[in-house]
Tab-separated table of C-alpha atoms in Angstrom:
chain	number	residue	atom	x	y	z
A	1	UNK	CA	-92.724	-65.084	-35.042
A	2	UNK	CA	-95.278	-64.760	-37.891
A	3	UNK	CA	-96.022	-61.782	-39.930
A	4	UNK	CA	-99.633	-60.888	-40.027
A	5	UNK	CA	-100.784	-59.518	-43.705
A	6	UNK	CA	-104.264	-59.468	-45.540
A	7	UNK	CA	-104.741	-62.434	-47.451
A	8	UNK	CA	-104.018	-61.166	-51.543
A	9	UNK	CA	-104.569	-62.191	-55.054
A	10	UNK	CA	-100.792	-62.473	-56.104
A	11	UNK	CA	-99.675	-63.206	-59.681
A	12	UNK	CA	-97.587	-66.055	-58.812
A	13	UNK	CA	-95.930	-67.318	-56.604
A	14	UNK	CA	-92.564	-64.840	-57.443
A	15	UNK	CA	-94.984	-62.280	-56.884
A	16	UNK	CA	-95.989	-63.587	-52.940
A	17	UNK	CA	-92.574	-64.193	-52.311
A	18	UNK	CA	-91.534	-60.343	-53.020
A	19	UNK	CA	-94.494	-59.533	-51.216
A	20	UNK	CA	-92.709	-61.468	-48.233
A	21	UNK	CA	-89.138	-60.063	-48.831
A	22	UNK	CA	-90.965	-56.430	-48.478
A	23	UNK	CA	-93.044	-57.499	-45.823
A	24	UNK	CA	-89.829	-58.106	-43.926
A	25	UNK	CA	-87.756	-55.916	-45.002
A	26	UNK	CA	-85.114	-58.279	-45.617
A	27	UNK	CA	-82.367	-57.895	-48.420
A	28	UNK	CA	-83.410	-60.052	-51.674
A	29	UNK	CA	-79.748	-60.898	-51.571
A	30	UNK	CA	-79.755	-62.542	-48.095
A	31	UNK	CA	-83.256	-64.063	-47.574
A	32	UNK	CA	-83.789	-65.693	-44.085
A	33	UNK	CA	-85.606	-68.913	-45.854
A	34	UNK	CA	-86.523	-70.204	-42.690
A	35	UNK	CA	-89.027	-67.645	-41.645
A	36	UNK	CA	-89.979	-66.961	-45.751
A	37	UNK	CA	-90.528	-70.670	-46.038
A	38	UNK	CA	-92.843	-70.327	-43.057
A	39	UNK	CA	-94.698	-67.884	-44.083
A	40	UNK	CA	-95.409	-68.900	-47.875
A	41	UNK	CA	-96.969	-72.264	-46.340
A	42	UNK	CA	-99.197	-70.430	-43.812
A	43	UNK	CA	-100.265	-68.361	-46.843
A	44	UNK	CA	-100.782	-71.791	-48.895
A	45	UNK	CA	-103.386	-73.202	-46.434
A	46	UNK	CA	-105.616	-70.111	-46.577
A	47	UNK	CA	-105.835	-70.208	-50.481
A	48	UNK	CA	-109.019	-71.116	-52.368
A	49	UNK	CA	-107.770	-74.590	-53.345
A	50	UNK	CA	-110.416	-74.811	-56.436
A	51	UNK	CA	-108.050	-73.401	-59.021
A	52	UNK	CA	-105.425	-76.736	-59.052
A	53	UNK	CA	-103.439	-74.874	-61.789
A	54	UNK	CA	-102.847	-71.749	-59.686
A	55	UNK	CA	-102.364	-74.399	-57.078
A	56	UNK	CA	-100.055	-76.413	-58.817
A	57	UNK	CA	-97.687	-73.335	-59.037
A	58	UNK	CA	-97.527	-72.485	-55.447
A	59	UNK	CA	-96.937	-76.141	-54.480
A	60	UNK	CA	-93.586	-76.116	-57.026
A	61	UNK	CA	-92.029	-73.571	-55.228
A	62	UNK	CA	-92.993	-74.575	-51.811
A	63	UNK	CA	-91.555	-77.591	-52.817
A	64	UNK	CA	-88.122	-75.602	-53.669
A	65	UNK	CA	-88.031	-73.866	-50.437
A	66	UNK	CA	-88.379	-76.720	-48.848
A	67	UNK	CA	-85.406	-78.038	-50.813
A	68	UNK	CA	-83.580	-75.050	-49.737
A	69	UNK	CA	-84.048	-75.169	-46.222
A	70	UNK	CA	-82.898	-78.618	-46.612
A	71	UNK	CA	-79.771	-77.576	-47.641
A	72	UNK	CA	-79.022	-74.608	-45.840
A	73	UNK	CA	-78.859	-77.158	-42.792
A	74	UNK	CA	-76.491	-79.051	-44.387
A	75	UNK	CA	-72.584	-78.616	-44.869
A	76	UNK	CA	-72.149	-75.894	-47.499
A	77	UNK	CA	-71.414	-77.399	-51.241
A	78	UNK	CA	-67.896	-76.006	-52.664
A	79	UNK	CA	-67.796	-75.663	-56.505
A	80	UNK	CA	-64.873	-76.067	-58.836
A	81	UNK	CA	-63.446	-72.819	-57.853
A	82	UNK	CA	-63.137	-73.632	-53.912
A	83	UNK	CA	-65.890	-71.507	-53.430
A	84	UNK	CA	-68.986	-72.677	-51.341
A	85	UNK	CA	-72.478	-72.215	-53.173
A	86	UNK	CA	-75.276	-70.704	-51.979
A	87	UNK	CA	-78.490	-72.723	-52.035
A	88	UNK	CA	-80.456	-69.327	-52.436
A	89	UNK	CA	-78.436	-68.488	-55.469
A	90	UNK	CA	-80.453	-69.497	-58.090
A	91	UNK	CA	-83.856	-68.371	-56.295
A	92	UNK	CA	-82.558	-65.095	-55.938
A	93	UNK	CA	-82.067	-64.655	-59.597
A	94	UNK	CA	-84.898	-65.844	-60.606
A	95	UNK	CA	-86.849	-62.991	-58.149
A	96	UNK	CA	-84.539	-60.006	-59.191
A	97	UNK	CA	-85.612	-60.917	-63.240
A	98	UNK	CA	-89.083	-61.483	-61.948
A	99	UNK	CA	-88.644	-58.208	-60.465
A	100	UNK	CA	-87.504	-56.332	-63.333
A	101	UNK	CA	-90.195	-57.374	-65.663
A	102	UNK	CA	-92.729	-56.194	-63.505
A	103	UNK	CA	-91.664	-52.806	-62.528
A	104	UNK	CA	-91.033	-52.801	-66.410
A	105	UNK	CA	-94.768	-53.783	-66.900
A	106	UNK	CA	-95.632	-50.961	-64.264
A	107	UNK	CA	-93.997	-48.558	-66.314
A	108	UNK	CA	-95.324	-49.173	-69.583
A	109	UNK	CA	-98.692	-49.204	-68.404
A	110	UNK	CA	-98.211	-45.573	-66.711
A	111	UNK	CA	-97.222	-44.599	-69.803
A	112	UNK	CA	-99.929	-46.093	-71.600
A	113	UNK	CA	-102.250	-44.282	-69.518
A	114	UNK	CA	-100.318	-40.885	-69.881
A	115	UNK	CA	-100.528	-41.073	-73.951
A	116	UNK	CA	-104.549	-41.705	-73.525
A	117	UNK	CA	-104.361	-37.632	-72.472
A	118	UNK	CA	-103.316	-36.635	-75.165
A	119	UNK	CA	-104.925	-35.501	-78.237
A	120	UNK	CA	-103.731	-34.925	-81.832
A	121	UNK	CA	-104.954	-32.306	-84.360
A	122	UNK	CA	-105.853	-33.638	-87.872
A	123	UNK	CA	-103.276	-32.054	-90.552
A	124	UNK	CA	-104.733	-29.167	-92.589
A	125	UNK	CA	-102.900	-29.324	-95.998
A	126	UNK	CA	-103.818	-26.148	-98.370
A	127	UNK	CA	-105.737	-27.027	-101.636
A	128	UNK	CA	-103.402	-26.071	-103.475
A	129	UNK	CA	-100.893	-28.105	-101.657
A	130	UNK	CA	-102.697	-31.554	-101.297
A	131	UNK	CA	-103.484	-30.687	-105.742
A	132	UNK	CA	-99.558	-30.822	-106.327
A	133	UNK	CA	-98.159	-33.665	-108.470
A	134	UNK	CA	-94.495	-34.148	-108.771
A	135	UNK	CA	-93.438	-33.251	-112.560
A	136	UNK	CA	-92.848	-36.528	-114.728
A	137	UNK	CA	-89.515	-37.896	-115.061
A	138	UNK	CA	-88.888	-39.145	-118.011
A	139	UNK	CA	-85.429	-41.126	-117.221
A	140	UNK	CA	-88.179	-42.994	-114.263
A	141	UNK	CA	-90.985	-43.394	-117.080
A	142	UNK	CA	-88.714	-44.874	-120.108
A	143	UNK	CA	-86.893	-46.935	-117.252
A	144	UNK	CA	-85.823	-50.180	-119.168
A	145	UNK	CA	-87.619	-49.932	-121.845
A	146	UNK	CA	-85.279	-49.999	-124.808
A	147	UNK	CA	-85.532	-49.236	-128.658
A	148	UNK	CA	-84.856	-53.184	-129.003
A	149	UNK	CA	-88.114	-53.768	-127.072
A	150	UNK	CA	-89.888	-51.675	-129.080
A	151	UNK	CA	-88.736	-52.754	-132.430
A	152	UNK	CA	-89.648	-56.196	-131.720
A	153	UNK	CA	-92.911	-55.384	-130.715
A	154	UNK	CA	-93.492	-53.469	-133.723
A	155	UNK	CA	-91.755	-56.506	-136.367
A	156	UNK	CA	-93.931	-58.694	-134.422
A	157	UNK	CA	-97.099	-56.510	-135.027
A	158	UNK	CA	-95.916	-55.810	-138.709
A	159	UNK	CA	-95.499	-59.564	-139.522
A	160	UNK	CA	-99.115	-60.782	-137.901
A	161	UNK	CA	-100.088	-58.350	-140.720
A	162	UNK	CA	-98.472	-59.394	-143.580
A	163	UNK	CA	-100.143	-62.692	-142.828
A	164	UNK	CA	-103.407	-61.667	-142.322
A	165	UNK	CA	-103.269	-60.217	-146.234
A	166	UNK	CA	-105.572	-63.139	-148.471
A	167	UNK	CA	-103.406	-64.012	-151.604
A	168	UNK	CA	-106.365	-63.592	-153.502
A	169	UNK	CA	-107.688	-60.996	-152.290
A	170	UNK	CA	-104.597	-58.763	-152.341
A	171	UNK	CA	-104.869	-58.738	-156.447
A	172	UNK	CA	-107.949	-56.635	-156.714
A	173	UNK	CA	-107.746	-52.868	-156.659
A	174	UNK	CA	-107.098	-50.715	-154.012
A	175	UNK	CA	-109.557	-48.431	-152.706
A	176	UNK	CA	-107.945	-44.853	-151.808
A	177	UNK	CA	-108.676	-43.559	-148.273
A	178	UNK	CA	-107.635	-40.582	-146.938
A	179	UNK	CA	-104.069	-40.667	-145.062
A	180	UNK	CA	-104.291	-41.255	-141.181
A	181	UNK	CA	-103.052	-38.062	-139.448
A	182	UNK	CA	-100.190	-38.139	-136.634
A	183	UNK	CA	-102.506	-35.560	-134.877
A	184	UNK	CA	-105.723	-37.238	-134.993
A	185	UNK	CA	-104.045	-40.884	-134.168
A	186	UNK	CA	-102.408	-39.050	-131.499
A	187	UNK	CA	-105.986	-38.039	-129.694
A	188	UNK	CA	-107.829	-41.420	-130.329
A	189	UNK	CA	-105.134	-43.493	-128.609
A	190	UNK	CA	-105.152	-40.955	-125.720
A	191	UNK	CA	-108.816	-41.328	-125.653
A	192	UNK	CA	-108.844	-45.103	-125.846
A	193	UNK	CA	-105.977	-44.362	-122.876
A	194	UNK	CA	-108.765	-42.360	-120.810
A	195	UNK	CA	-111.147	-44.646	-121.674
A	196	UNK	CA	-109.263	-48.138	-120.700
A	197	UNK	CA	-106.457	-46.787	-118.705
A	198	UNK	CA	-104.386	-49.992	-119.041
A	199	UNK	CA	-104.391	-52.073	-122.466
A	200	UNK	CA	-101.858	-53.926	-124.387
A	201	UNK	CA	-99.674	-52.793	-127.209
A	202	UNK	CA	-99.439	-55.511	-129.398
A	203	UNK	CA	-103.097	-55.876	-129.309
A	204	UNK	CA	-103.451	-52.279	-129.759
A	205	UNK	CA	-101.606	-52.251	-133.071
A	206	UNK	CA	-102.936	-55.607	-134.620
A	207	UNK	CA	-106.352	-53.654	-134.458
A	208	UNK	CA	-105.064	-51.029	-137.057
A	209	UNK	CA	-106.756	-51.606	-140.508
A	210	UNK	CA	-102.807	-51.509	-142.341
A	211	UNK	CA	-99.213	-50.996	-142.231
A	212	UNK	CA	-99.480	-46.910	-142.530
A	213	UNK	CA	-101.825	-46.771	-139.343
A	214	UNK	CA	-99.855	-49.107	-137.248
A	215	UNK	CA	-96.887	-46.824	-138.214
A	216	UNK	CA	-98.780	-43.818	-137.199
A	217	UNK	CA	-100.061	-45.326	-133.806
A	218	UNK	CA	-96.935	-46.312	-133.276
A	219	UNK	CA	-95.498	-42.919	-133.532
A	220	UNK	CA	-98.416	-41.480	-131.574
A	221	UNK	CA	-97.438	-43.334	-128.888
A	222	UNK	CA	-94.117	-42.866	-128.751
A	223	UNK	CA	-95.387	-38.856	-128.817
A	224	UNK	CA	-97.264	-39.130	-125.878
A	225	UNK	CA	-94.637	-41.392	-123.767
A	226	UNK	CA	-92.323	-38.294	-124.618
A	227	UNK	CA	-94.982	-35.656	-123.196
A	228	UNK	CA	-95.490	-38.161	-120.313
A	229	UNK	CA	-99.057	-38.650	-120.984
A	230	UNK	CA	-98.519	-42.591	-121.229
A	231	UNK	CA	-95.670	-45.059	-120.037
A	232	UNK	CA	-95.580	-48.790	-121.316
A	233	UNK	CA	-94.056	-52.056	-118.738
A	234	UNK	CA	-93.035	-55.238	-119.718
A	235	UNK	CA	-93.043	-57.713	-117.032
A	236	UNK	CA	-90.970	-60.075	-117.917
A	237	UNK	CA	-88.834	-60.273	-121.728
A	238	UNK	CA	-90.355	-60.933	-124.453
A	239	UNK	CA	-93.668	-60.521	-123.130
A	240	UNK	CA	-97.098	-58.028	-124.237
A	241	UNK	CA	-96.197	-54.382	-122.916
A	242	UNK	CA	-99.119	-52.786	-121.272
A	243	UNK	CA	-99.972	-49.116	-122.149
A	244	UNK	CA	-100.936	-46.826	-119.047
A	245	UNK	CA	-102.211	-43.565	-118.771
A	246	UNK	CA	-100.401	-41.180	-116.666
A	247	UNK	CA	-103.709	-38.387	-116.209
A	248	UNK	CA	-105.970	-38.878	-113.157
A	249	UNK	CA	-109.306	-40.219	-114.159
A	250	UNK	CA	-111.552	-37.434	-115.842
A	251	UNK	CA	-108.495	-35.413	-116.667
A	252	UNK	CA	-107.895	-33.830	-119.941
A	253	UNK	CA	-104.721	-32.712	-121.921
A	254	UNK	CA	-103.949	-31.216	-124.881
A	255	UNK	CA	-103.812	-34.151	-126.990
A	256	UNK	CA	-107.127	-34.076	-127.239
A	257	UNK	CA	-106.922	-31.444	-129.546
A	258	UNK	CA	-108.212	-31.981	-132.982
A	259	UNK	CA	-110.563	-34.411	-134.788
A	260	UNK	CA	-111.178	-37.638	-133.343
A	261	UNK	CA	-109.780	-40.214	-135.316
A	262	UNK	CA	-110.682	-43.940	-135.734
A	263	UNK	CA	-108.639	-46.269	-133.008
C-alpha cells in the first residue's frame, strides 16, 4: 500500500529518504526497503526532470536501493567473523550521519537567529582612563642594544670624520666658536625627533660640524634614551640604528627647555 504525501523540494535524496522513514514510522535501524524503494520511485516520476544534476542524484540512489532489494532476496552474505551482513548496513549509516549534520545545521541556525536579538552597548571608557599610558620601561626600551653597538656606531661616525678633514686645509688657523652645550644639543635632537620621528643615527652624527658636537649629540642622546624620550633598533648587526621618538605627535617635554641649538 502506498503512502500518500505532498510532493516536496528535498535537499537530496538522504533528505527524501528520512522524509520516508518518518513518513512510516519505521525504525532507521530496520528499514522495510521494499515499500521505501517503492515509494522513492513513485516520488522520482513526479519530479521536474529539467534539473539532470538534481536528477542525476536521485537516480544513484535509486539505483542502490534497487541493489539492496536485490540482495535482501538473496541468501544472506556471512563475513569473516561468521556473522551474516546486512545489505542495509551501510545505507543506514550513511542516513544517521546525514541526520546528524542536519539537526546540527538546524541548531546553529536557531541560534543564529537568537544572537540577531540581541544588542550590545558601546564601552564608555573615562577620559582620564582612555589618556593613560603605561610608564616606560627602560629594561623593554634598551632591549639588546649594547654599549658594543653603540661604540661602533660612534668609531664608525668618528672615523668618516677624520677623513673628511682636507690635508691642506687642516694647516690654516682655527676659528674659535663657542662650545656646544649638552643642554641645548639635548633640545635640538629632541626637536629634530618631533620633527622626523624616525631617522638614522649614523647619519645623524656625520651631520655634526666636528668631533666635540658629535660627542655632545652623542651624549644627548644617550640622555634622552635614559628619560625614555627616544629608543634606537637595529635590525639586523652591524646595520644603521634608527632613532624614534617615544612622545605622541604634538607632545612636548621638558627637553625642550632652553635655547635651541643648531642640529
Amino acid at each position: 500500500m502506498g503512502i500518500s504525501y505532498k510532493l516536496e523540494t528535498f535537499e537530496g535524496p538522504l533528505d527524501l529518504l528520512l522524509h520516508l522513514i518518518e513518513k512510516n514510522k519505521v525504525s532507521i535501524y530496520d528499514i522495510p526497503i521494499v515499500e521505501i524503494t517503492d515509494q522513492y520511485l513513485e516520488y522520482m516520476n513526479q519530479m521536474d526532470k529539467q534539473d539532470l544534476n538534481l536528477v542525476s542524484e536521485f537516480l544513484v540512489m535509486a539505483a542502490t536501493l534497487l541493489d539492496i532489494k536485490s540482495r535482501m532476496l538473496l541468501p544472506a552474505e556471512v563475513d569473516e567473523e561468521g556473522e551474516e551482513e546486512d545489505p542495509r548496513a551501510e545505507l543506514v549509516k550513511r542516513l544517521l550521519e546525514y541526520k546528524a549534520f542536519k539537526y546540527m545545521a538546524v541548531e546553529l541556525g536557531d541560534r543564529e537567529e537568537l544572537a540577531q536579538r540581541h544588542f550590545y552597548k558601546d564601552p564608555t571608557i573615562p577620559k582620564e582612563v582612555a589618556r593613560y599610558e603605561p610608564p616606560v620601561d627602560l629594561d623593554g626600551l634598551l632591549d639588546g642594544l649594547t654599549l658594543a653597538k653603540l661604540q661602533a656606531v660612534f668609531q664608525s661616525v668618528m672615523k668618516r670624520q677624520e677623513d673628511k678633514v682636507d690635508p691642506i686645509r687642516s694647516k690654516f688657523g682655527n676659528i674659535q666658536k663657542e662650545p656646544v652645550s649638552l643642554e641645548e644639543k639635548i633640545t635640538s635632537v629632541m626637536q629634530y625627533a618631533r620633527r622626523h620621528r624616525s631617522f638614522s643615527f649614523r647619519g645623524m652624527l656625520q651631520r655634526q660640524a666636528d668631533k666635540l658636537e658629535v660627542v655632545v649629540t652623542f651624549l644627548a642622546v644617550l640622555e634622552l634614551m635614559k628619560i625614555g624620550k627616544i629608543r634606537l633598533s637595529q635590525e639586523e648587526v652591524f646595520a644603521d640604528m634608527y632613532i624614534e621618538t617615544l612622545e605622541p605627535e604634538g607632545g612636548s617635554g621638558r627637553a625642550e627647555s632652553g635655547r635651541s641649538g643648531r642640529f
